[in-house]
């Protein structure tokens, strides 16, 4: 495998790793990234980059204007940690009880800062501008939406993002046009029936029986309404009902999640859920209320932006290093950017060299990455900007 780390990045290796470890040991949850944002703003100012703070609550935006005019390309990093207690014993482990960078966003920040430093030094060759987006609250609260509301995409023509990815080994970049991360919705179903004696079911509406029919019928959305060459998931995670063995339950509550890779399937799932709930309610005489809450939209990579990402990746990790990404049904709020402007999101392999595949998954309490991957990520960003704007 021939990996070509950019020489400017090679020189910054110690600094990049030190930044990542500093942020790793001081993790902050979504919309509380005060220390992280201050560190970022201070560095960007030091590099001579125009800085805006408190964008999307705690976000930071840097704008690097080149010597000549041209398009504006955005590069995005997320800054938030997770409510997880770190269990590993590395010397840079979290110093905050119950909070941890268990998804690698510390690495995203360090990478984008390194790219900003190198690109700022090459300002004279840049025809156009580079916007550096450091966003809060990716893990659930959708910080990207708040950044967009505050104008972070104004004037931006294309956006790129990356995720360090422990489902792929060090040295590869997973790239694919089209859907790469799922839409994630959550639902609550409340069944109201009529309770009674377990020995005299006539006249009752049994919420346990109605809820059971629902669980079964909802699975047909995946097995009978989804094109078999596409993917959807409908999972009922909780089913609560009843109080005693000889009492017919008057009520039941079901909670679940629905995932899909396309906007069409997302809409289809919502429509079919409503139809099934209505139909079963009518059939058994139960009053059923469906409460469906949309999560992040699917992340769909633009063809042309992805072609550019692929070209840059080829120059860093070579032919055999560019792979089809390891896909999951997880969601990403990068989708809010890339549904507005052409965008591409890639997956940079970061599984530590001696680790078994799947042994250090994202969000686990012993999460860590192969830090050499940070050099690949930063080199990728610089190559991308050089190819497009220099
Ligand atoms: Zn995550
Ligand atoms: Zn993440």
Short mmCIF file of C-alpha atoms and ligand atoms in Angstrom, two decimals:
data_model
loop_
_atom_site.label_atom_id
_atom_site.label_comp_id
_atom_site.label_asym_id
_atom_site.label_seq_id
_atom_site.Cartn_x
_atom_site.Cartn_y
_atom_site.Cartn_z
CA UNK A 1 0.00 0.00 0.00
CA UNK A 2 1.48 3.36 -1.00
CA UNK A 3 0.25 6.19 1.18
CA UNK A 4 1.45 9.68 0.29
CA UNK A 5 1.06 11.98 3.27
CA UNK A 6 1.45 15.61 2.14
CA UNK A 7 4.88 16.90 3.29
CA UNK A 8 3.33 19.99 4.98
CA UNK A 9 1.19 17.62 7.06
CA UNK A 10 4.06 15.24 7.79
CA UNK A 11 5.81 18.21 9.43
CA UNK A 12 2.77 18.90 11.62
CA UNK A 13 2.38 15.31 12.82
CA UNK A 14 3.26 15.97 16.48
CA UNK A 15 1.09 19.07 16.60
CA UNK A 16 -1.95 17.33 15.07
CA UNK A 17 -1.73 14.42 17.50
CA UNK A 18 -1.18 16.77 20.47
CA UNK A 19 -4.28 18.80 19.49
CA UNK A 20 -6.38 15.67 19.17
CA UNK A 21 -5.24 14.38 22.56
CA UNK A 22 -5.82 17.75 24.20
CA UNK A 23 -9.41 17.82 22.93
CA UNK A 24 -9.83 14.13 23.78
CA UNK A 25 -8.97 14.75 27.42
CA UNK A 26 -11.34 17.74 27.60
CA UNK A 27 -14.55 16.46 25.96
CA UNK A 28 -17.69 18.59 25.86
CA UNK A 29 -21.26 17.58 25.06
CA UNK A 30 -23.35 19.13 22.26
CA UNK A 31 -23.91 22.91 22.55
CA UNK A 32 -21.48 22.99 25.49
CA UNK A 33 -18.30 23.07 23.36
CA UNK A 34 -16.97 26.24 25.02
CA UNK A 35 -13.35 25.25 25.59
CA UNK A 36 -13.11 23.47 22.25
CA UNK A 37 -14.55 26.46 20.37
CA UNK A 38 -12.18 28.87 22.14
CA UNK A 39 -9.20 26.71 21.22
CA UNK A 40 -10.32 26.60 17.59
CA UNK A 41 -10.97 30.35 17.36
CA UNK A 42 -7.59 31.15 18.89
CA UNK A 43 -5.76 28.93 16.40
CA UNK A 44 -7.64 30.29 13.39
CA UNK A 45 -6.82 33.87 14.41
CA UNK A 46 -3.18 32.84 14.80
CA UNK A 47 -3.22 31.49 11.21
CA UNK A 48 -4.61 34.81 9.96
CA UNK A 49 -8.04 33.42 9.11
CA UNK A 50 -11.23 35.50 9.46
CA UNK A 51 -13.18 34.06 12.41
CA UNK A 52 -16.81 34.14 13.50
CA UNK A 53 -17.76 32.63 16.86
CA UNK A 54 -21.10 31.59 18.40
CA UNK A 55 -22.39 30.43 15.04
CA UNK A 56 -25.19 27.89 15.61
CA UNK A 57 -24.86 28.51 19.38
CA UNK A 58 -21.29 27.25 20.05
CA UNK A 59 -19.93 26.79 16.51
CA UNK A 60 -16.92 28.50 14.92
CA UNK A 61 -16.59 29.49 11.26
CA UNK A 62 -13.30 30.44 9.63
CA UNK A 63 -13.13 31.98 6.17
CA UNK A 64 -9.87 31.99 4.23
CA UNK A 65 -10.02 34.30 1.22
CA UNK A 66 -7.50 33.49 -1.50
CA UNK A 67 -5.54 36.05 -3.51
CA UNK A 68 -7.83 35.68 -6.54
CA UNK A 69 -11.59 35.28 -6.78
CA UNK A 70 -13.29 31.95 -7.33
CA UNK A 71 -15.75 29.54 -5.73
CA UNK A 72 -16.05 28.99 -1.99
CA UNK A 73 -15.59 25.45 -0.72
CA UNK A 74 -16.53 24.46 2.83
CA UNK A 75 -14.83 21.79 4.93
CA UNK A 76 -16.70 20.63 8.01
CA UNK A 77 -15.75 19.15 11.39
CA UNK A 78 -18.05 18.37 14.33
CA UNK A 79 -16.84 19.12 17.87
CA UNK A 80 -19.09 17.31 20.35
CA UNK A 81 -18.46 14.34 22.63
CA UNK A 82 -20.85 11.71 24.04
CA UNK A 83 -22.27 10.90 27.48
CA UNK A 84 -20.04 7.82 27.83
CA UNK A 85 -17.63 6.97 30.68
CA UNK A 86 -14.21 6.25 29.18
CA UNK A 87 -12.78 2.92 30.33
CA UNK A 88 -9.39 2.82 28.62
CA UNK A 89 -6.19 3.76 30.41
CA UNK A 90 -4.41 5.93 27.81
CA UNK A 91 -2.71 8.95 29.36
CA UNK A 92 -4.87 11.33 27.31
CA UNK A 93 -8.12 9.75 28.55
CA UNK A 94 -11.10 11.96 29.37
CA UNK A 95 -10.75 14.14 32.46
CA UNK A 96 -14.51 14.70 32.58
CA UNK A 97 -16.62 12.12 34.38
CA UNK A 98 -19.21 10.51 32.14
CA UNK A 99 -18.22 12.42 28.99
CA UNK A 100 -15.99 11.08 26.25
CA UNK A 101 -14.95 11.56 22.64
CA UNK A 102 -16.20 8.12 21.66
CA UNK A 103 -16.96 8.92 18.02
CA UNK A 104 -13.69 10.55 16.89
CA UNK A 105 -14.90 14.14 16.61
CA UNK A 106 -11.74 15.19 18.50
CA UNK A 107 -9.83 13.89 15.48
CA UNK A 108 -12.10 15.78 13.07
CA UNK A 109 -11.28 19.07 14.82
CA UNK A 110 -7.51 18.41 14.88
CA UNK A 111 -7.59 17.48 11.20
CA UNK A 112 -9.47 20.56 10.07
CA UNK A 113 -7.23 22.86 12.15
CA UNK A 114 -4.15 21.34 10.49
CA UNK A 115 -5.67 21.80 7.04
CA UNK A 116 -6.53 25.42 7.91
CA UNK A 117 -2.97 26.11 9.02
CA UNK A 118 -1.42 24.69 5.85
CA UNK A 119 -3.92 26.33 3.50
CA UNK A 120 -3.58 29.73 5.22
CA UNK A 121 0.15 29.59 4.46
CA UNK A 122 -0.72 29.01 0.78
CA UNK A 123 -3.29 31.80 0.57
CA UNK A 124 -1.50 33.48 -2.36
CA UNK A 125 -2.08 30.47 -4.62
CA UNK A 126 -5.78 30.09 -3.76
CA UNK A 127 -8.30 31.21 -6.37
CA UNK A 128 -11.48 31.42 -4.35
CA UNK A 129 -12.14 30.85 -0.66
CA UNK A 130 -12.17 28.05 1.87
CA UNK A 131 -14.67 28.04 4.69
CA UNK A 132 -13.90 25.97 7.78
CA UNK A 133 -17.02 24.88 9.67
CA UNK A 134 -16.60 23.68 13.25
CA UNK A 135 -20.10 22.70 14.26
CA UNK A 136 -21.61 21.75 17.60
CA UNK A 137 -23.94 18.93 18.56
CA UNK A 138 -23.78 16.33 15.80
CA UNK A 139 -24.77 13.52 18.18
CA UNK A 140 -28.54 13.93 18.09
CA UNK A 141 -29.31 17.63 18.44
CA UNK A 142 -28.56 18.56 14.82
CA UNK A 143 -26.08 21.40 15.32
CA UNK A 144 -25.77 21.69 11.52
CA UNK A 145 -29.28 23.15 11.28
CA UNK A 146 -28.38 25.96 13.67
CA UNK A 147 -25.16 26.69 11.76
CA UNK A 148 -27.13 26.96 8.51
CA UNK A 149 -29.71 29.26 10.13
CA UNK A 150 -26.82 31.51 11.16
CA UNK A 151 -25.62 31.70 7.56
CA UNK A 152 -22.60 29.35 7.53
CA UNK A 153 -23.41 28.23 3.98
CA UNK A 154 -23.89 31.73 2.54
CA UNK A 155 -21.73 31.98 -0.59
CA UNK A 156 -20.56 28.36 -0.30
CA UNK A 157 -20.64 26.38 -3.56
CA UNK A 158 -19.62 22.92 -2.37
CA UNK A 159 -19.05 21.13 0.95
CA UNK A 160 -16.90 18.22 2.05
CA UNK A 161 -16.74 16.27 5.28
CA UNK A 162 -15.06 13.16 6.63
CA UNK A 163 -15.52 10.71 9.46
CA UNK A 164 -12.77 8.63 10.98
CA UNK A 165 -14.12 5.14 10.68
CA UNK A 166 -13.11 2.21 12.87
CA UNK A 167 -15.07 -0.19 10.67
CA UNK A 168 -12.28 0.24 8.11
CA UNK A 169 -8.57 -0.27 8.71
CA UNK A 170 -5.91 2.42 8.58
CA UNK A 171 -4.83 3.40 5.07
CA UNK A 172 -8.15 3.32 3.22
CA UNK A 173 -10.78 5.92 2.38
CA UNK A 174 -14.35 4.77 1.73
CA UNK A 175 -16.04 6.84 -0.96
CA UNK A 176 -19.33 6.41 -2.77
CA UNK A 177 -21.79 8.66 -4.61
CA UNK A 178 -25.45 8.46 -3.54
CA UNK A 179 -26.72 7.49 -0.08
CA UNK A 180 -24.03 6.79 2.54
CA UNK A 181 -25.84 7.33 5.85
CA UNK A 182 -29.43 6.69 6.78
CA UNK A 183 -32.42 8.81 7.70
CA UNK A 184 -33.28 8.05 11.30
CA UNK A 185 -36.78 8.58 12.68
CA UNK A 186 -38.33 7.60 15.99
CA UNK A 187 -41.93 6.74 16.78
CA UNK A 188 -44.27 6.28 19.70
CA UNK A 189 -47.54 4.37 19.33
CA UNK A 190 -50.19 4.60 21.99
CA UNK A 191 -52.96 1.96 21.89
CA UNK A 192 -56.11 2.69 23.83
CA UNK A 193 -58.47 -0.26 24.18
CA UNK A 194 -60.99 -1.36 26.77
CA UNK A 195 -59.82 -3.40 29.74
CA UNK A 196 -61.70 -6.13 31.54
CA UNK A 197 -61.57 -9.57 33.19
CA UNK A 198 -59.26 -12.08 31.56
CA UNK A 199 -62.07 -14.65 31.66
CA UNK A 200 -64.66 -12.46 29.92
CA UNK A 201 -63.00 -10.97 26.86
CA UNK A 202 -66.25 -10.16 25.13
CA UNK A 203 -66.80 -6.43 25.15
CA UNK A 204 -63.12 -5.62 25.79
CA UNK A 205 -60.54 -4.29 23.32
CA UNK A 206 -57.30 -6.04 24.28
CA UNK A 207 -54.37 -3.62 23.94
CA UNK A 208 -51.80 -6.46 24.17
CA UNK A 209 -53.39 -8.26 21.22
CA UNK A 210 -53.71 -5.05 19.20
CA UNK A 211 -50.11 -4.07 19.99
CA UNK A 212 -48.90 -7.51 18.94
CA UNK A 213 -50.69 -7.19 15.60
CA UNK A 214 -48.99 -3.83 15.15
CA UNK A 215 -45.49 -5.21 15.82
CA UNK A 216 -46.04 -7.92 13.23
CA UNK A 217 -47.72 -5.70 10.63
CA UNK A 218 -45.03 -3.00 10.90
CA UNK A 219 -42.40 -5.54 9.78
CA UNK A 220 -44.19 -5.85 6.44
CA UNK A 221 -43.02 -2.30 5.64
CA UNK A 222 -39.52 -3.76 5.38
CA UNK A 223 -40.44 -7.14 3.89
CA UNK A 224 -43.31 -6.18 1.57
CA UNK A 225 -43.20 -2.41 0.86
CA UNK A 226 -39.44 -1.86 0.40
CA UNK A 227 -37.74 -2.61 -2.92
CA UNK A 228 -35.66 -5.70 -2.01
CA UNK A 229 -32.58 -4.08 -3.56
CA UNK A 230 -32.87 -1.17 -1.12
CA UNK A 231 -32.61 -1.09 2.68
CA UNK A 232 -35.02 -0.03 5.41
CA UNK A 233 -35.31 -0.93 9.08
CA UNK A 234 -38.34 -0.68 11.36
CA UNK A 235 -37.56 -1.73 14.94
CA UNK A 236 -39.97 -1.75 17.87
CA UNK A 237 -37.70 -1.34 20.86
CA UNK A 238 -40.17 -1.29 23.74
CA UNK A 239 -43.68 -2.67 24.21
CA UNK A 240 -45.29 -1.88 27.56
CA UNK A 241 -48.76 -3.03 28.57
CA UNK A 242 -50.77 -4.76 31.23
CA UNK A 243 -50.75 -5.09 35.00
CA UNK A 244 -51.84 -8.60 35.95
CA UNK A 245 -52.29 -12.14 34.56
CA UNK A 246 -56.08 -12.09 34.64
CA UNK A 247 -56.65 -8.52 33.50
CA UNK A 248 -57.07 -7.57 29.86
CA UNK A 249 -54.82 -4.57 29.33
CA UNK A 250 -56.65 -1.36 28.41
CA UNK A 251 -53.54 0.38 27.08
CA UNK A 252 -50.21 -0.30 25.42
CA UNK A 253 -47.27 1.83 24.40
CA UNK A 254 -44.68 0.97 21.75
CA UNK A 255 -41.46 2.88 21.02
CA UNK A 256 -39.28 2.31 18.01
CA UNK A 257 -36.99 3.62 15.30
CA UNK A 258 -37.20 3.62 11.50
CA UNK A 259 -34.22 3.93 9.14
CA UNK A 260 -33.91 4.40 5.40
CA UNK A 261 -31.35 5.50 2.84
CA UNK A 262 -33.56 7.57 0.57
CA UNK A 263 -36.05 10.37 0.96
CA UNK A 264 -38.64 8.24 -0.92
CA UNK A 265 -38.32 5.36 1.54
CA UNK A 266 -38.44 7.73 4.47
CA UNK A 267 -41.78 9.09 3.24
CA UNK A 268 -43.02 5.60 2.35
CA UNK A 269 -42.33 4.32 5.90
CA UNK A 270 -44.22 7.21 7.45
CA UNK A 271 -47.18 6.75 5.10
CA UNK A 272 -47.39 2.98 5.62
CA UNK A 273 -47.08 3.30 9.40
CA UNK A 274 -50.04 5.67 9.45
CA UNK A 275 -52.08 3.33 7.21
CA UNK A 276 -51.29 0.25 9.31
CA UNK A 277 -52.11 2.04 12.55
CA UNK A 278 -55.45 3.26 11.15
CA UNK A 279 -56.33 -0.11 9.66
CA UNK A 280 -55.58 -2.11 12.80
CA UNK A 281 -57.36 0.47 14.95
CA UNK A 282 -60.50 0.12 12.84
CA UNK A 283 -60.30 -3.65 12.64
CA UNK A 284 -60.19 -4.12 16.41
CA UNK A 285 -61.99 -1.01 17.59
CA UNK A 286 -58.95 0.46 19.34
CA UNK A 287 -58.00 4.10 19.43
CA UNK A 288 -54.36 4.23 18.25
CA UNK A 289 -52.24 7.37 18.14
CA UNK A 290 -49.01 7.39 16.15
CA UNK A 291 -46.45 10.02 17.03
CA UNK A 292 -43.65 10.02 14.42
CA UNK A 293 -40.64 12.28 14.82
CA UNK A 294 -38.24 12.80 11.92
CA UNK A 295 -34.53 12.61 12.70
CA UNK A 296 -31.68 13.54 10.38
CA UNK A 297 -32.37 13.24 6.65
CA UNK A 298 -30.38 10.64 4.68
CA UNK A 299 -26.84 11.70 3.74
CA UNK A 300 -26.68 11.54 -0.05
CA UNK A 301 -23.38 12.26 -1.77
CA UNK A 302 -23.48 14.43 -4.88
CA UNK A 303 -22.01 12.72 -8.01
CA UNK A 304 -19.71 15.54 -9.04
CA UNK A 305 -18.47 16.50 -5.55
CA UNK A 306 -17.80 12.81 -4.88
CA UNK A 307 -15.79 12.51 -8.08
CA UNK A 308 -13.56 15.34 -6.80
CA UNK A 309 -13.24 13.68 -3.40
CA UNK A 310 -12.31 10.41 -5.10
CA UNK A 311 -9.62 12.12 -7.18
CA UNK A 312 -8.07 13.74 -4.09
CA UNK A 313 -8.23 10.44 -2.17
CA UNK A 314 -6.53 8.57 -5.03
CA UNK A 315 -3.60 10.97 -4.78
CA UNK A 316 -3.22 10.26 -1.04
CA UNK A 317 -4.00 6.56 -0.56
CA UNK A 318 -3.65 5.27 -4.12
CA UNK A 319 -5.83 2.97 -6.17
CA UNK A 320 -6.14 0.14 -3.68
CA UNK A 321 -6.74 2.59 -0.81
CA UNK A 322 -9.98 3.97 -2.24
CA UNK A 323 -12.73 1.53 -1.33
CA UNK A 324 -16.50 1.23 -1.13
CA UNK A 325 -17.31 2.47 2.39
CA UNK A 326 -18.43 0.21 5.23
CA UNK A 327 -22.02 1.41 5.47
CA UNK A 328 -24.27 1.41 8.51
CA UNK A 329 -27.85 2.56 9.12
CA UNK A 330 -26.50 5.36 11.34
CA UNK A 331 -27.43 8.99 10.70
CA UNK A 332 -25.32 12.17 10.28
CA UNK A 333 -26.39 15.78 10.36
CA UNK A 334 -23.94 16.53 7.52
CA UNK A 335 -27.08 15.72 5.51
CA UNK A 336 -28.52 19.16 6.33
CA UNK A 337 -25.65 20.77 4.41
CA UNK A 338 -25.54 18.32 1.54
CA UNK A 339 -29.23 18.53 0.80
CA UNK A 340 -28.79 22.28 0.22
CA UNK A 341 -25.57 22.39 -1.77
CA UNK A 342 -23.49 19.73 -3.55
CA UNK A 343 -21.56 17.81 -0.92
CA UNK A 344 -19.59 14.66 -0.28
CA UNK A 345 -18.92 12.77 2.95
CA UNK A 346 -16.12 10.20 3.09
CA UNK A 347 -14.96 7.59 5.62
CA UNK A 348 -11.28 7.52 6.57
CA UNK A 349 -10.21 4.14 7.98
CA UNK A 350 -8.93 4.48 11.56
CA UNK A 351 -9.08 1.02 13.13
CA UNK A 352 -5.89 0.64 15.21
CA UNK A 353 -3.41 -1.66 13.47
CA UNK A 354 -3.43 -4.52 16.00
CA UNK A 355 -7.20 -4.50 16.60
CA UNK A 356 -9.64 -7.17 15.42
CA UNK A 357 -12.28 -5.90 12.97
CA UNK A 358 -15.36 -4.55 14.85
CA UNK A 359 -13.54 -4.73 18.21
CA UNK A 360 -13.44 -0.94 18.79
CA UNK A 361 -16.79 0.32 17.48
CA UNK A 362 -17.87 3.96 17.60
CA UNK A 363 -19.60 5.05 20.81
CA UNK A 364 -17.99 2.26 22.89
CA UNK A 365 -16.27 3.16 26.19
CA UNK A 366 -12.82 1.98 25.00
CA UNK A 367 -13.01 3.86 21.69
CA UNK A 368 -9.75 5.10 20.19
CA UNK A 369 -8.39 5.61 16.68
CA UNK A 370 -5.15 4.96 14.87
CA UNK A 371 -3.79 8.50 14.98
CA UNK A 372 -1.83 8.04 11.76
CA UNK A 373 -5.23 8.32 10.06
CA UNK A 374 -5.31 12.01 11.07
CA UNK A 375 -2.47 12.63 8.61
CA UNK A 376 -4.44 10.96 5.84
CA UNK A 377 -7.54 13.04 6.59
CA UNK A 378 -5.63 16.32 6.64
CA UNK A 379 -3.69 15.43 3.46
CA UNK A 380 -6.98 14.56 1.76
CA UNK A 381 -8.48 17.98 2.56
CA UNK A 382 -5.39 19.85 1.32
CA UNK A 383 -5.25 17.81 -1.88
CA UNK A 384 -8.93 18.49 -2.47
CA UNK A 385 -8.51 22.27 -2.13
CA UNK A 386 -5.32 22.25 -4.21
CA UNK A 387 -7.08 20.36 -7.02
CA UNK A 388 -10.10 22.66 -6.98
CA UNK A 389 -8.76 26.11 -6.10
CA UNK A 390 -5.06 26.27 -7.00
ZN1 LIG B 1 -21.29 9.27 16.75
ZN1 LIG B 2 -19.67 10.95 14.59
#
